Coordinates of C-alpha atoms in Angstrom, one line a residue:
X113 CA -12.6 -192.4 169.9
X114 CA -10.7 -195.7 169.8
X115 CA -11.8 -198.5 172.5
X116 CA -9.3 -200.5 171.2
X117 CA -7.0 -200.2 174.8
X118 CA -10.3 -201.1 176.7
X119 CA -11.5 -204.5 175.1
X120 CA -7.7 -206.3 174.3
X121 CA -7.5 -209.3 176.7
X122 CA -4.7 -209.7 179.0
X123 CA -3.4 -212.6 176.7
X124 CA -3.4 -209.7 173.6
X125 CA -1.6 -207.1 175.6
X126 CA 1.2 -209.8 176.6
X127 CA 1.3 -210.7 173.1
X128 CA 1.3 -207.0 171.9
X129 CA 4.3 -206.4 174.1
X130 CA 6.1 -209.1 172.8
X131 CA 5.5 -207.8 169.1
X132 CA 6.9 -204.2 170.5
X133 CA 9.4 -205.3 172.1
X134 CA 10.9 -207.8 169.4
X135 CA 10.4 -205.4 166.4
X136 CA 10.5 -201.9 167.7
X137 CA 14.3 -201.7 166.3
X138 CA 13.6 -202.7 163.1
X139 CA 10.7 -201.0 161.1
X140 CA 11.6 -202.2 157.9
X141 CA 9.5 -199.5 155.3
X142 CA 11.4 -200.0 152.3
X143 CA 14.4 -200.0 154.3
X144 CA 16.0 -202.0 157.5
X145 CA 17.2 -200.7 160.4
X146 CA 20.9 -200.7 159.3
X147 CA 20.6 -200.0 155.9
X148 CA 21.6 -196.5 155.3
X149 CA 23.6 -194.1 153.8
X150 CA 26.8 -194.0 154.5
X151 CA 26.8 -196.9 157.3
X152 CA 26.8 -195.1 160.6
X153 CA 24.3 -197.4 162.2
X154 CA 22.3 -195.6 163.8
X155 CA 19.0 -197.5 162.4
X156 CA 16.4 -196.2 160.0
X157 CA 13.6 -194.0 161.8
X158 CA 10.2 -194.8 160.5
X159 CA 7.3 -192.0 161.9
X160 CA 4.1 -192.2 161.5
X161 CA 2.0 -188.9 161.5
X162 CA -1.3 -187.3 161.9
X163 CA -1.9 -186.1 158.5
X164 CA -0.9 -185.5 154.7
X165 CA 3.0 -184.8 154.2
X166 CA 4.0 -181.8 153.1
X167 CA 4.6 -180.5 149.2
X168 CA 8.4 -180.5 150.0
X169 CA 9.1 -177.8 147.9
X170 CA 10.8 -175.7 150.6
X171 CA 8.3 -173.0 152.0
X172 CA 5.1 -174.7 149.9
X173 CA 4.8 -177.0 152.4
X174 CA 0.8 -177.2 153.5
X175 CA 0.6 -179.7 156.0
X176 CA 1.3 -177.4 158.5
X177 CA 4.0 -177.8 160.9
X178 CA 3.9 -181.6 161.5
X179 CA 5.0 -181.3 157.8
X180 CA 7.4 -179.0 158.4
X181 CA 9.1 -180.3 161.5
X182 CA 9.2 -183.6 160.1
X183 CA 10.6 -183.3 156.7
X184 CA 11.0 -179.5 155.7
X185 CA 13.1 -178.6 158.5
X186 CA 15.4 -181.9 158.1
X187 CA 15.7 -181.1 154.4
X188 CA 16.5 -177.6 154.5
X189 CA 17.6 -174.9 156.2
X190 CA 17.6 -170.9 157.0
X191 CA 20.1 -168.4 157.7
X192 CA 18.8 -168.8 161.3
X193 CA 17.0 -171.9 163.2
X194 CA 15.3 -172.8 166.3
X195 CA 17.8 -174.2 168.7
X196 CA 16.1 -177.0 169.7
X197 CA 18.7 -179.2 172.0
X198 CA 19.2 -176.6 175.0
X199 CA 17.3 -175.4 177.4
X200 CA 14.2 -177.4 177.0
X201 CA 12.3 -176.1 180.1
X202 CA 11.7 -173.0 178.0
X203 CA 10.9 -171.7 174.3
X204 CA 14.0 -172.3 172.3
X205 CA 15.4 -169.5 171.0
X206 CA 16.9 -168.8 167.7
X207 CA 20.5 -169.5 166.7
X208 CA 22.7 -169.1 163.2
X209 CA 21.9 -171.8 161.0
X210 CA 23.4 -171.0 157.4
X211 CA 24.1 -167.1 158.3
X212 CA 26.5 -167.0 161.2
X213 CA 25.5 -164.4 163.0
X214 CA 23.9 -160.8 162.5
X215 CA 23.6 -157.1 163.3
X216 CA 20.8 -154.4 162.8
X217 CA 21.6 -151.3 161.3
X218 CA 20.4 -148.1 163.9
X219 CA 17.6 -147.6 161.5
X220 CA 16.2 -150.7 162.6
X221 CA 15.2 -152.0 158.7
X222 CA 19.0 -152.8 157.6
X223 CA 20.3 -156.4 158.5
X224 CA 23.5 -157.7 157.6
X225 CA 24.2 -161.6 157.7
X226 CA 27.5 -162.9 158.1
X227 CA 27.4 -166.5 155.7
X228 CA 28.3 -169.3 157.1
X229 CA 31.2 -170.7 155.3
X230 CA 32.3 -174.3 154.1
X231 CA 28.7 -175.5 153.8
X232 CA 27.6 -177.5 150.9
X233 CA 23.8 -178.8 149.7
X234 CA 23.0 -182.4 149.3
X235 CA 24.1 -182.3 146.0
X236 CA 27.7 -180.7 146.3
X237 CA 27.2 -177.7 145.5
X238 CA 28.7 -174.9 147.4
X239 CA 26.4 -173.0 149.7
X240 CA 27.1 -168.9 149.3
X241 CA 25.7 -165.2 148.7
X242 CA 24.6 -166.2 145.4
X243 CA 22.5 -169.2 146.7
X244 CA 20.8 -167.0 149.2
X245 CA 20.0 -164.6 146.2
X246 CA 18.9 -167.4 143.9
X247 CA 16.2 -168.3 146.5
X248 CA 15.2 -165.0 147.6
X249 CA 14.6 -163.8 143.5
X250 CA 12.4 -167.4 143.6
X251 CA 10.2 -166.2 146.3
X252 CA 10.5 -162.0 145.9
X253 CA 10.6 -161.6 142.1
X254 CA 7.9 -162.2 139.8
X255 CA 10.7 -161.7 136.9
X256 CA 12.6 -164.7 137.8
X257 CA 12.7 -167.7 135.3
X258 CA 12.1 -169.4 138.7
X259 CA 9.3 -167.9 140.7
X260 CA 6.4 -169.4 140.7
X261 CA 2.7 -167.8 142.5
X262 CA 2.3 -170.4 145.1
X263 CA 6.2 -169.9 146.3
X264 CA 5.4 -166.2 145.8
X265 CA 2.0 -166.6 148.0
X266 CA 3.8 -168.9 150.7
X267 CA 6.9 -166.9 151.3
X268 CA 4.7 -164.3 151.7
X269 CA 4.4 -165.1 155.7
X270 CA 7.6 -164.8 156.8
X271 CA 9.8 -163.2 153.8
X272 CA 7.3 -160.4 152.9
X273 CA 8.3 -157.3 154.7
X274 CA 11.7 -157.8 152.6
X275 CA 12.1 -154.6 150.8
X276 CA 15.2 -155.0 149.0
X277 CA 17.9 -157.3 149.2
X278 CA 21.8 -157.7 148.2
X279 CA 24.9 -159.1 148.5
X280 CA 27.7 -157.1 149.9
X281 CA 31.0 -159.5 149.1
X282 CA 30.4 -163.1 148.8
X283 CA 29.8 -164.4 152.8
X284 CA 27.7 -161.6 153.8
X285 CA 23.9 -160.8 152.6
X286 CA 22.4 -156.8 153.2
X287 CA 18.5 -157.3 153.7
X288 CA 16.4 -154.4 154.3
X289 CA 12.5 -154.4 155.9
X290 CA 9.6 -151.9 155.0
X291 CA 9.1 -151.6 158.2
X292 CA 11.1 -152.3 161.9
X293 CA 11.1 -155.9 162.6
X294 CA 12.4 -157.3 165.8
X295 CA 11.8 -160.9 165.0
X296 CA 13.4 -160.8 161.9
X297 CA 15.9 -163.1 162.9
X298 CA 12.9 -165.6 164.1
X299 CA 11.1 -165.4 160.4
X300 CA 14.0 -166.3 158.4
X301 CA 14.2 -169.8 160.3
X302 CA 11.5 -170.3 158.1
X303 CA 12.8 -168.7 154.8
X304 CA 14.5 -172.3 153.6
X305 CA 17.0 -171.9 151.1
X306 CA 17.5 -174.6 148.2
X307 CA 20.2 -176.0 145.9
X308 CA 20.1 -173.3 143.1
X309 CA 21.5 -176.4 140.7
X310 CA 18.8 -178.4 141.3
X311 CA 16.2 -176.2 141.4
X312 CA 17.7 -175.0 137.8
X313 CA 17.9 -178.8 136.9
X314 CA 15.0 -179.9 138.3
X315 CA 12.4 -176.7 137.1
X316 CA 8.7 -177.4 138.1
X317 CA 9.1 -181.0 139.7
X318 CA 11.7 -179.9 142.2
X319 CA 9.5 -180.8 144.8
X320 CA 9.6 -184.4 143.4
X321 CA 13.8 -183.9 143.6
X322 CA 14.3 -181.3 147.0
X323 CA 17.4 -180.6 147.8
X324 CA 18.8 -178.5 150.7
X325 CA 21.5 -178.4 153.5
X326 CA 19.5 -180.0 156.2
X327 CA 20.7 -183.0 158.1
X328 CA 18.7 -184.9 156.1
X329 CA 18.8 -185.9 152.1
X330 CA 15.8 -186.7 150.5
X331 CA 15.5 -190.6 148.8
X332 CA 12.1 -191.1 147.8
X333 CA 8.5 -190.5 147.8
X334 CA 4.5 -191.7 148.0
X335 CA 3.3 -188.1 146.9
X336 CA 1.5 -187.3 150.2
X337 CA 1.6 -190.8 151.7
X338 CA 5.5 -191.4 152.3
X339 CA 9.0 -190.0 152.3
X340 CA 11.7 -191.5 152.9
X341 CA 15.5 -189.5 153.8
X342 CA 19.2 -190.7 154.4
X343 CA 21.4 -189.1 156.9
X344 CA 23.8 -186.1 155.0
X345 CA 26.8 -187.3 156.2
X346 CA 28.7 -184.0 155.3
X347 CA 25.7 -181.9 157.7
X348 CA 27.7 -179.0 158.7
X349 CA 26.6 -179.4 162.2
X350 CA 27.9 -183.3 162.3
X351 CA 26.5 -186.2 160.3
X352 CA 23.1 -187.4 161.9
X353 CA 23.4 -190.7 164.4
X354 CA 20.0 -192.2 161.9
X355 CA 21.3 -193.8 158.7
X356 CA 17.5 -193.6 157.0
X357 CA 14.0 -191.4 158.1
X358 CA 10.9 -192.8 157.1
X359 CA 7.4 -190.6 157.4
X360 CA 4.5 -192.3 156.9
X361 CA 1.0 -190.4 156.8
X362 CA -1.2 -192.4 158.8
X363 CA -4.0 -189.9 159.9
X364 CA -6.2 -192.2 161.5
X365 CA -5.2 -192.7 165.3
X366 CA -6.0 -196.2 165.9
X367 CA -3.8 -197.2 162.6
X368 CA -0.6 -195.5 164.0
X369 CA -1.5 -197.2 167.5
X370 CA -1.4 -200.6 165.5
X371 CA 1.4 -199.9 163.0
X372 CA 3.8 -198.9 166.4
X373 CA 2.6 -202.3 167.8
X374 CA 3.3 -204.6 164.8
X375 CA 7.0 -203.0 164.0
X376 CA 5.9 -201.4 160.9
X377 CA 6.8 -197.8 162.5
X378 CA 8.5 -197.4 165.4
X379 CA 7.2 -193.6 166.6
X380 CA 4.4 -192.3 166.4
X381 CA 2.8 -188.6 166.6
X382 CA -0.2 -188.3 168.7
X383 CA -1.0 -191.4 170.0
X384 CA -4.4 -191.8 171.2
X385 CA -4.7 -190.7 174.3
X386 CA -7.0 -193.8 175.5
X387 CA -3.8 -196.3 174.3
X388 CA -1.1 -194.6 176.3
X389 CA -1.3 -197.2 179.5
X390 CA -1.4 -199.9 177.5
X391 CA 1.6 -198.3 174.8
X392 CA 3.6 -198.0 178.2
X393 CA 2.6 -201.2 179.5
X394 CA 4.3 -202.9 175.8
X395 CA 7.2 -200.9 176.8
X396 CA 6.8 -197.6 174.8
X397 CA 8.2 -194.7 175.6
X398 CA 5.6 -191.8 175.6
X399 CA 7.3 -188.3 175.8
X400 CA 5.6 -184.8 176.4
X401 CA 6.5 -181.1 177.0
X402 CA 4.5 -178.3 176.8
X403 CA 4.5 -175.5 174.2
X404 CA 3.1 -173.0 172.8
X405 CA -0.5 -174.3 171.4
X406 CA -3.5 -173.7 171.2
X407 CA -6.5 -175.5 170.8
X408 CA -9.7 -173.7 170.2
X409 CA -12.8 -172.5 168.6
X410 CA -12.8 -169.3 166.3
X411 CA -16.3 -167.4 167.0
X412 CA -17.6 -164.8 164.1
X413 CA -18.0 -162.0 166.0
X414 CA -19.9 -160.1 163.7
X415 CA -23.3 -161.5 163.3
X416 CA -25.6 -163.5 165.4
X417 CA -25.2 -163.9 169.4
X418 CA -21.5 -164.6 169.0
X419 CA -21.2 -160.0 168.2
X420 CA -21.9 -159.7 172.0
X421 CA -18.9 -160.2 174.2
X422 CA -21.3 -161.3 177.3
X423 CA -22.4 -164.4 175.0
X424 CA -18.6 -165.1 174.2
X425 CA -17.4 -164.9 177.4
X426 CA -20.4 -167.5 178.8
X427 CA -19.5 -169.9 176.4
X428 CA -16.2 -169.4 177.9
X429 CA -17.4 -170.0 181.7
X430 CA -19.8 -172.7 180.2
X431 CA -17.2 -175.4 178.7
X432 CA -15.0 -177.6 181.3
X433 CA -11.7 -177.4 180.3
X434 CA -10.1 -179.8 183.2
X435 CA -12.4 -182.5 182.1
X436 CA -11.1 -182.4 178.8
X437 CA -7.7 -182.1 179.7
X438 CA -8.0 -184.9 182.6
X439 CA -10.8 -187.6 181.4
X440 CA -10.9 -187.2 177.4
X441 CA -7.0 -186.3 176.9
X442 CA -5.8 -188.5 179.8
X443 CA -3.0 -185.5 180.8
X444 CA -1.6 -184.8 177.3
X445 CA -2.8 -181.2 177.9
X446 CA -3.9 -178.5 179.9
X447 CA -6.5 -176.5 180.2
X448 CA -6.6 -172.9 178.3
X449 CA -8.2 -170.9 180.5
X450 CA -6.8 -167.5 178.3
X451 CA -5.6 -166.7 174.8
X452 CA -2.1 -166.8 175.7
X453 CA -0.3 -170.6 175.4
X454 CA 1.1 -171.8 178.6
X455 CA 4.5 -172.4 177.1
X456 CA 5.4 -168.6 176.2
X457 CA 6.8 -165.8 177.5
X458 CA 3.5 -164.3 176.5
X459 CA 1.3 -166.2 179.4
X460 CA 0.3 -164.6 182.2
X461 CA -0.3 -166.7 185.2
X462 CA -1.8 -164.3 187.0
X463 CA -4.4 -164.2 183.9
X464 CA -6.6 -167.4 184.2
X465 CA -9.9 -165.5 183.5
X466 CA -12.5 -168.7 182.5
X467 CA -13.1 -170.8 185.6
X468 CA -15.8 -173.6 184.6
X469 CA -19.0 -171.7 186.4
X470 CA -22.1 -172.3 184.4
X471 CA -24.3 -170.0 186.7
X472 CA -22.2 -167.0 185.6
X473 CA -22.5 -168.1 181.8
X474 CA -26.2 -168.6 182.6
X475 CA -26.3 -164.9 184.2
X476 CA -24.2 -163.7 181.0
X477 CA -26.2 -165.0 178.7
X478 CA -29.4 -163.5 180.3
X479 CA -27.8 -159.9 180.6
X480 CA -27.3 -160.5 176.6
X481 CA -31.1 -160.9 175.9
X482 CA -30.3 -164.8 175.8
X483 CA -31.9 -166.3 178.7
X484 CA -33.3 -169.5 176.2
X485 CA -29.9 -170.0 175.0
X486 CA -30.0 -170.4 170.8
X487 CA -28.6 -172.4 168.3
X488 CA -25.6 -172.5 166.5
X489 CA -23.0 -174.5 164.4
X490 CA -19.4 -175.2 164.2
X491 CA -17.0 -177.1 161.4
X492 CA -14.5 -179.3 162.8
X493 CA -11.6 -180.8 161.1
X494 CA -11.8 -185.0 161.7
X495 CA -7.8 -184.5 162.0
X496 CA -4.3 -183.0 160.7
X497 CA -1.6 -181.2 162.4
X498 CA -2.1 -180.5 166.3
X499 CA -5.9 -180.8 166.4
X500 CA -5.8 -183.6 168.9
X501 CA -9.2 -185.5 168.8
X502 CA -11.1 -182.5 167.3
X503 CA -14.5 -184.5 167.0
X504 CA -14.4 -185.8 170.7
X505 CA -13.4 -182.8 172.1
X506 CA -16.1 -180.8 170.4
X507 CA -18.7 -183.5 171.4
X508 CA -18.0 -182.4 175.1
X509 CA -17.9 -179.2 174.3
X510 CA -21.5 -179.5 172.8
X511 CA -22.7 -181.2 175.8
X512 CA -21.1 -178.1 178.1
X513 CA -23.0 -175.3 176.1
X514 CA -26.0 -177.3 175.8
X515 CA -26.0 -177.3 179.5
X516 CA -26.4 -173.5 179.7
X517 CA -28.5 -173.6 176.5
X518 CA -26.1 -173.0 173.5
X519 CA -27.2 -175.8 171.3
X520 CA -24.4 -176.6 168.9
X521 CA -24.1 -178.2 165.7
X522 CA -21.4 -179.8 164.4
X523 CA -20.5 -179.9 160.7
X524 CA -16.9 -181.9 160.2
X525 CA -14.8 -181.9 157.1
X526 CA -10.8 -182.6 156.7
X527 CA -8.2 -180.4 157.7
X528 CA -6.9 -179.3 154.5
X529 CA -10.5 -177.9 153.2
X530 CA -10.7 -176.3 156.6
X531 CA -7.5 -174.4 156.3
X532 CA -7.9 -173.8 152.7
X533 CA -10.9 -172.1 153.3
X534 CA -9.8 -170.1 156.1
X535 CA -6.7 -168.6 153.7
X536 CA -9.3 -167.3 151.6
X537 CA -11.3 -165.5 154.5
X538 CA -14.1 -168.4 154.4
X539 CA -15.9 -170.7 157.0
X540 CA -15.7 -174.2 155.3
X541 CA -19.0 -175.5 155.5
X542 CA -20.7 -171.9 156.4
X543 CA -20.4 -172.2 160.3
X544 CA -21.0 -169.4 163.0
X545 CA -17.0 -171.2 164.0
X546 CA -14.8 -173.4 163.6
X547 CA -12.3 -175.6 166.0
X548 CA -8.7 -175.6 165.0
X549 CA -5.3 -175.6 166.6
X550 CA -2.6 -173.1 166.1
X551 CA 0.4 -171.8 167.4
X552 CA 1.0 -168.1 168.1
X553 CA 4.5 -167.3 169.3
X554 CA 6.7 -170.4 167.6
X555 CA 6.6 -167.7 164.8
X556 CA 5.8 -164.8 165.8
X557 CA 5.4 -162.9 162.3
X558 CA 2.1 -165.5 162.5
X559 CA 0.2 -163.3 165.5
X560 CA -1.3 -160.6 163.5
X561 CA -2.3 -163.3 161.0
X562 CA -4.3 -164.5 164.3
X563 CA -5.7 -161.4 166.1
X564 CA -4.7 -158.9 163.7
X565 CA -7.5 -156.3 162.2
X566 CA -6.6 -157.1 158.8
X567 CA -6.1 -160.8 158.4
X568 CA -6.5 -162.2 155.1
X569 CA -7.2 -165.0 156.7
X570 CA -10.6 -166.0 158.3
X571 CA -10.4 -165.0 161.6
X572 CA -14.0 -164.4 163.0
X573 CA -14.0 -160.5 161.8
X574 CA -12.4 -159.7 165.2
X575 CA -11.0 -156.6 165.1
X576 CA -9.3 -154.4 168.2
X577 CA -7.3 -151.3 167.3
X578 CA -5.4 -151.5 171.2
X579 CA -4.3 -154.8 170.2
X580 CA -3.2 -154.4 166.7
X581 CA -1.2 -151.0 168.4
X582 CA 0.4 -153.5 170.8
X583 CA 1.3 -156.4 168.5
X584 CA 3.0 -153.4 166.1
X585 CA 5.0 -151.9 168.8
X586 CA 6.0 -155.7 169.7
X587 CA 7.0 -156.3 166.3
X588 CA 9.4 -153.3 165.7
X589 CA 11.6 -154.1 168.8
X590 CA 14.4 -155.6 168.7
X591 CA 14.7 -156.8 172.1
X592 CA 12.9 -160.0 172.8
X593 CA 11.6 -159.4 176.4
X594 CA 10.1 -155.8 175.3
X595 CA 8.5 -157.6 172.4
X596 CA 7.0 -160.1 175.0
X597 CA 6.0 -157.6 177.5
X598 CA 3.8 -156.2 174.8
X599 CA 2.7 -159.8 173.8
X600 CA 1.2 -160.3 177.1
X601 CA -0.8 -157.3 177.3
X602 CA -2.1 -157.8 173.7
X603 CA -3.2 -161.8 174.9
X604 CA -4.8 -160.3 177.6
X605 CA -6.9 -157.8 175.6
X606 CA -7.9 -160.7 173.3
X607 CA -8.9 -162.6 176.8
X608 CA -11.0 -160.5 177.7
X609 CA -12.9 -159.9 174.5
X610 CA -13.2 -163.8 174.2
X611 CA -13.2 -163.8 170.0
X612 CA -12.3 -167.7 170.4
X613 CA -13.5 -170.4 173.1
X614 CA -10.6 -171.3 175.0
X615 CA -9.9 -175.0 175.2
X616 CA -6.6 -176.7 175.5
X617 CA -2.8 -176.7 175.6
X618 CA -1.2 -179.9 173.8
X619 CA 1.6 -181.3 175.6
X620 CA 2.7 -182.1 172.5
X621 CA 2.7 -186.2 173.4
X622 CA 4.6 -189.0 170.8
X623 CA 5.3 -192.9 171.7
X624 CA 8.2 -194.3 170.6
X625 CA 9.3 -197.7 170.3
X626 CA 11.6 -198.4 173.6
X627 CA 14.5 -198.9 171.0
X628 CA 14.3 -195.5 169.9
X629 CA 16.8 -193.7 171.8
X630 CA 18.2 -189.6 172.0
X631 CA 15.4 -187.6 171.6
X632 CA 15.6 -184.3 172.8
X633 CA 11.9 -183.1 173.6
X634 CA 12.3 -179.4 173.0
X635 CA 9.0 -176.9 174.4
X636 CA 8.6 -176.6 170.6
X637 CA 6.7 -177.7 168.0
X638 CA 9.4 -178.7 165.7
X639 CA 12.1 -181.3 166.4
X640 CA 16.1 -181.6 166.1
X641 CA 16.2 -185.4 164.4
X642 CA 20.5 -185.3 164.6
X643 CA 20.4 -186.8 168.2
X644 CA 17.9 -189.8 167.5
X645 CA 19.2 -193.5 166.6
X646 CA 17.3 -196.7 166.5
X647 CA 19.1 -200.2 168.3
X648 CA 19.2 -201.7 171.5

């Protein structure tokens, strides 16, 4: 955990203000703040993030969805997307991004998409039926010159229940589901759709040349280090107020604190949460909203003390959320005291099941045939997308459990060998758990991936037929407050059968320089850059 708020002098802070204040509008990072494209003057944004940047090969990505809201999403687009500038006191629904609107067939698998029409990719060329069936062959068909496994493996999660797809005349797209979807609309935000010219011109280093309809055109790279974008000036929604975005990776948490301080960013992701007084008291801007994450610990439920429920659900009662929340995360989230994130329509309020009580945990554990407590182990990531301060947070976890005798050890590693284990149904580092953040409901074709009886992910073998019936009932209807109804009831199954130690809920915090100015802090994870600009 950074000290470095706690031993500056008064004399460094004044200075450190002074730095913030005088340079905040003009992160230079191979570019100033007015040099753009296209000389709207709205200031080059320069971000630093928590992790590696993306592959930006459209759905490669696999820097999870810092990556994507930061650079996928600004490069390309769906035929829908999350509307992201209304409403922000709730999850954001979804809205036409390159289809303009949609209807479902009475057999519930046939959708028909109305294109969107006078929309052109970075590159000029015309956006149509043909693109959408250029991209879809890339991802669906193993006989296209273009498809490639890993597209194939990645567009798996949102565009593989598409059985068959066609075009109809040229502005409208026929796409038919194996099965009854009702958030189809939701997964093809994520289905991003590229310049079929550049793809064919580019072959196997597109991702070194992307190129989609996004607000945002793509200028450069540091593979994995930096990117840098310039507004699209002929964006169908408007031209973007930025001239240039810059995203840097700066994982560590004390280097983004100093970079925002000395002018060499001028936003950062995840600030520390032991810097924010003194980031406010430089004149930063530190924004928060909640949604829907989830911070927590994935239990193997199939061997060991972590089989019985009564053990899970004392390491549940054991652990002080509050504290975390309060004292380690200074208020940048909120305790999880069920499966379900606060910032759904999923939570229940009424369904706060894990008060901190560890006489009960005690009790629980002794009606389990543990009245000694035992030993296990967890593998934490040391950062990456969402995770928070995954080592701190797990080192007062360790003291809680230890408290009620659940000695923990814990075995750290980096985010991407955590999550690239888990895709292949492993425990990086061969832990009884691991500590990871995810979200559940941003995109909800991600839930069964979660709790789901058949996950090819690693999910601590948890398996429970009444909620894998509920999550498929949600999933074939249509109507978004059924689905939701049968969310909730799922969540609280899962609640109750404690596979995961409930920790947090992220407020999702950033600081930004005080001359970074129309951000729209959505309860989302991802981010609508169009409004942003960077002067005085």
């Amino acid at each position: 955990m950074s000290t470095y708020a706690r031993t500056r002098s008064r004399a460094a802070a004044l200075a450190a203000t002074a730095v913030l204040l005088a340079s905040a509008g003009c992160a230079t990072a191979d570019g100033g703040a007015g040099d753009g494209a296209g000389g709207a003057g709205g200031g080059t944004l320069v971000i630093g993030a928590t992790g590696k940047l993306p592959n930006l090969d459209t759905v490669i990505g696999g820097a999870g969805f810092e990556g994507k809201r930061l650079l996928s999403f600004q490069i390309y687009e769906g035929l829908t997307r999350y509307e992201l500038l209304k409403d922000t006191d709730r999850p954001p629904q979804v809205t036409g991004a390159l289809a303009e609107s949609w209807q479902v067939a009475p057999d519930r698998l046939t959708w028909t998409f109305a294109l969107r029409q006078g929309v052109t990719f970075q590159d000029g060329t015309p956006f149509d039926a043909d693109a959408v069936l250029f991209n879809l062959h890339r991802y669906l068909d193993r006989s296209s010159p273009e498809y490639t496994d890993a597209l194939g493996a990645a567009a798996k999660e949102y565009a593989g229940d598409i059985a068959s797809y066609r075009k109809t005349d040229d502005t409208h797209i026929e796409l038919v589901t194996t099965a009854p979807n009702g958030h189809f609309p939701e997964d093809l935000a994520h289905v991003l759709i590229a310049s079929p010219t550049a793809v064919r011109k580019s072959g196997a280093d597109f991702a070194q040349h992307p190129v989609g309809t996004g607000p945002f055109g793509f200028v450069s790279q540091t593979e994995g280090q930096q990117v840098e974008l310039a507004a699209n000036r002929t964006y169908w929604r408007g031209a973007p107020k930025l001239d240039r975005l810059i995203v840097k990776a700066l994982p560590d948490a004390a280097a983004r604190t100093a970079a925002l301080r000395s002018g060499g960013v001028n936003w950062i992701e995840y600030p520390n949460p032991d810097d924010l007084d003194s980031l406010k008291a430089s004149g930063a801007q530190i924004l928060t909203n909640s949604y829907d994450h989830l911070w927590y610990w994935i239990l193997d439920t199939a061997k060991g003390p972590w089989a019985d429920v009564r053990v899970r659900q004392a390491a549940n009662f054991a652990i002080d959320r509050q504290a975390v929340a309060d004292k380690l995360l200074h208020g940048t989230a909120d305790p999880a005291y069920q499966a379900a994130p606060r910032a759904t329509a999923a939570y229940d309020p009424a369904g706060n099941r894990y008060s901190h009580d560890p006489d009960k945990a005690r009790k629980l554990l002794a009606e389990a045939g543990y009245p000694n407590g035992f030993s296990t182990s967890v593998t934490v990531p040391t950062g990456g997308s969402g995770n928070l301060l995954p080592v701190p947070i797990t080192e007062a976890l360790q003291r809680d459990l230890a408290a009620v005798g659940i000695k923990v050890e814990i075995r750290t590693t980096d985010w991407t060998t955590l999550i690239g284990a888990e895709a292949k149904g492993q425990v990086a580092l061969g832990s009884d758990a691991i500590a990871q953040s995810t979200t559940l409901f941003q995109s909800e074709a991600l839930l069964p991936l979660f709790v789901g009886s058949n996950s090819p992910f690693w999910t601590g073998h948890y398996a429970s037929p009444a909620v894998d019936g509920l999550i498929a009932a949600a999933a074939a209807e249509p109507d978004r407050a059924a689905r939701q109804t049968d969310y909730r009831s799922a969540l609280r199954k899962v609640t109750e059968d404690a596979p995961w130690l409930f920790v947090v809920n992220d407020r999702n915090p950033r600081a930004l320089a005080p001359t970074v100015h129309g951000l729209v802090q959505p309860q989302s994870w991802f981010l609508d850059l169009t409004t942003v600009r960077v002067g005085k």
